[in-house]
Amino acid sequence: VENILNTEEQKIPLYHTVKYTDGLYFSYGSFMKQTPDKQITATINDTGKISSIRIIENGKKTKISPKEVYAAVYKGIPYIATKYGYYELMKIDGRFVFTGDIDAKDPRDPLMGSLLEEESFEMTLDPANGKFIRLKMIYPNSNQ
């Protein structure tokens, strides 16, 4: 089964590219194909994380909420978007992993409704549909 998944992943540009395409992605479909929906500029905070993203249309910049998009790539670094912000995606052993907050009502979380409101998890992406797969819960003020 793992070999079948690896073979399927290799058909997805996201999984075999060496350079991610800068831009904003409104869906997993455009993200996995690496065809951005919009060009962006981003503001980076003191910790090096994206604090805001703006799309550029007709020479005007418009701020976009992370809850409106699936992902972004800025300066070659991919980020997943949730209601709570943008989280850097890291490729580890061929899988995309991120640690971030998700909402119990996020349709990308197949276990939606099982959380009270917001929780932090280490997650990976399902290559078939882009849904979030929880790997482990991140407990506040702990090393778990």
Short mmCIF file of C-alpha atoms in Angstrom, two decimals:
data_model
loop_
_atom_site.label_atom_id
_atom_site.label_comp_id
_atom_site.label_asym_id
_atom_site.label_seq_id
_atom_site.Cartn_x
_atom_site.Cartn_y
_atom_site.Cartn_z
CA VAL A 1 0.00 0.00 0.00
CA GLU A 2 2.84 2.42 0.88
CA ASN A 3 4.44 1.81 -2.54
CA ILE A 4 1.13 2.57 -4.24
CA LEU A 5 0.90 5.87 -2.33
CA ASN A 6 4.49 6.76 -3.25
CA THR A 7 3.76 6.03 -6.92
CA GLU A 8 0.61 8.17 -6.82
CA GLU A 9 2.45 11.00 -5.05
CA GLN A 10 5.08 11.04 -7.79
CA LYS A 11 2.32 11.93 -10.29
CA ILE A 12 1.56 15.09 -8.25
CA PRO A 13 3.83 18.04 -9.13
CA LEU A 14 3.79 19.27 -5.51
CA TYR A 15 5.49 16.08 -4.34
CA HIS A 16 8.33 15.99 -6.85
CA THR A 17 9.14 19.64 -7.50
CA VAL A 18 12.42 21.04 -6.27
CA LYS A 19 11.19 24.64 -6.43
CA TYR A 20 7.73 25.66 -5.26
CA THR A 21 5.90 28.31 -7.28
CA ASP A 22 5.28 31.57 -5.41
CA GLY A 23 1.64 32.63 -5.14
CA LEU A 24 -1.69 32.07 -3.44
CA TYR A 25 -3.62 28.82 -3.83
CA PHE A 26 -7.35 28.78 -3.16
CA SER A 27 -7.63 24.96 -3.36
CA TYR A 28 -5.59 21.81 -2.93
CA GLY A 29 -6.07 21.19 -6.65
CA SER A 30 -4.15 24.30 -7.65
CA PHE A 31 -1.57 23.76 -4.89
CA MET A 32 -0.82 20.16 -5.89
CA LYS A 33 -0.44 21.24 -9.53
CA GLN A 34 1.70 24.21 -8.44
CA THR A 35 -0.44 26.62 -10.47
CA PRO A 36 -1.09 29.65 -8.22
CA ASP A 37 -4.44 31.41 -8.41
CA LYS A 38 -3.02 34.85 -7.52
CA GLN A 39 0.32 36.59 -7.10
CA ILE A 40 1.09 37.83 -3.58
CA THR A 41 3.20 39.94 -1.30
CA ALA A 42 3.62 38.97 2.33
CA THR A 43 4.51 40.63 5.60
CA ILE A 44 6.88 38.68 7.83
CA ASN A 45 6.77 39.22 11.63
CA ASP A 46 9.67 39.31 14.11
CA THR A 47 9.66 35.52 14.47
CA GLY A 48 10.06 35.01 10.70
CA LYS A 49 6.48 33.85 10.15
CA ILE A 50 3.95 35.27 7.71
CA SER A 51 1.68 37.72 9.49
CA SER A 52 -0.33 38.82 6.45
CA ILE A 53 -0.70 38.22 2.74
CA ARG A 54 -1.95 40.60 0.09
CA ILE A 55 -2.94 39.73 -3.46
CA ILE A 56 -2.00 42.02 -6.31
CA GLU A 57 -4.72 42.83 -8.83
CA ASN A 58 -4.70 45.72 -11.28
CA GLY A 59 -1.84 47.33 -9.37
CA LYS A 60 -3.80 47.27 -6.08
CA LYS A 61 -2.93 45.19 -3.01
CA THR A 62 -5.79 43.56 -1.08
CA LYS A 63 -5.31 41.75 2.24
CA ILE A 64 -6.48 38.14 2.24
CA SER A 65 -7.62 36.23 5.32
CA PRO A 66 -5.96 32.80 5.74
CA LYS A 67 -9.41 31.25 6.19
CA GLU A 68 -10.15 32.15 2.54
CA VAL A 69 -7.31 30.10 1.03
CA TYR A 70 -5.70 26.66 1.10
CA ALA A 71 -2.00 27.51 0.86
CA ALA A 72 0.62 30.05 -0.17
CA VAL A 73 4.19 29.94 -1.37
CA TYR A 74 6.35 32.94 -0.54
CA LYS A 75 10.00 33.18 -1.57
CA GLY A 76 9.93 29.48 -2.44
CA ILE A 77 8.64 28.37 0.99
CA PRO A 78 5.23 26.62 1.11
CA TYR A 79 2.72 27.49 3.83
CA ILE A 80 -0.61 25.88 4.69
CA ALA A 81 -3.42 28.25 5.69
CA THR A 82 -5.95 27.74 8.46
CA LYS A 83 -8.38 30.12 10.09
CA TYR A 84 -5.61 30.96 12.58
CA GLY A 85 -2.77 31.79 10.23
CA TYR A 86 -0.14 30.49 7.87
CA TYR A 87 2.08 27.57 8.88
CA GLU A 88 5.26 26.52 7.12
CA LEU A 89 5.08 23.14 5.40
CA MET A 90 8.16 20.98 5.70
CA LYS A 91 8.82 17.94 3.56
CA ILE A 92 9.93 15.08 5.80
CA ASP A 93 10.46 11.59 4.35
CA GLY A 94 8.37 12.54 1.31
CA ARG A 95 5.40 13.81 3.34
CA PHE A 96 4.33 17.38 3.98
CA VAL A 97 4.15 18.13 7.70
CA PHE A 98 3.15 21.25 9.61
CA THR A 99 2.39 22.21 13.17
CA GLY A 100 -0.47 24.61 13.62
CA ASP A 101 -3.88 25.43 14.97
CA ILE A 102 -7.01 24.08 13.33
CA ASP A 103 -10.68 24.75 13.88
CA ALA A 104 -13.08 21.99 14.83
CA LYS A 105 -15.24 23.05 11.89
CA ASP A 106 -12.48 23.06 9.25
CA PRO A 107 -13.69 20.83 6.38
CA ARG A 108 -10.07 19.87 5.62
CA ASP A 109 -9.96 18.04 8.96
CA PRO A 110 -11.66 14.63 8.52
CA LEU A 111 -12.23 14.48 12.31
CA MET A 112 -13.98 17.87 12.37
CA GLY A 113 -16.38 18.32 15.23
CA SER A 114 -14.27 16.27 17.61
CA LEU A 115 -12.55 19.32 19.08
CA LEU A 116 -13.97 22.00 21.34
CA GLU A 117 -12.80 24.94 19.20
CA GLU A 118 -9.10 25.34 18.41
CA GLU A 119 -6.27 22.93 19.07
CA SER A 120 -2.65 22.66 17.93
CA PHE A 121 -1.53 19.54 16.10
CA GLU A 122 1.36 18.22 14.11
CA MET A 123 -0.32 17.26 10.84
CA THR A 124 0.38 15.96 7.39
CA LEU A 125 -1.53 16.33 4.12
CA ASP A 126 -3.43 13.51 2.47
CA PRO A 127 -1.89 13.50 -1.03
CA ALA A 128 -5.17 12.32 -2.59
CA ASN A 129 -7.38 15.17 -1.40
CA GLY A 130 -5.32 17.63 0.67
CA LYS A 131 -7.18 16.96 3.89
CA PHE A 132 -5.27 17.30 7.14
CA ILE A 133 -4.23 14.11 8.90
CA ARG A 134 -3.49 14.60 12.59
CA LEU A 135 -0.23 13.03 13.69
CA LYS A 136 -0.15 14.23 17.29
CA MET A 137 -1.63 16.88 19.53
CA ILE A 138 0.67 19.67 20.67
CA TYR A 139 0.03 20.35 24.32
CA PRO A 140 0.67 23.90 25.61
CA ASN A 141 3.76 24.25 27.82
CA SER A 142 4.89 20.68 27.31
CA ASN A 143 7.44 18.80 25.28
CA GLN A 144 5.04 16.14 23.97
#
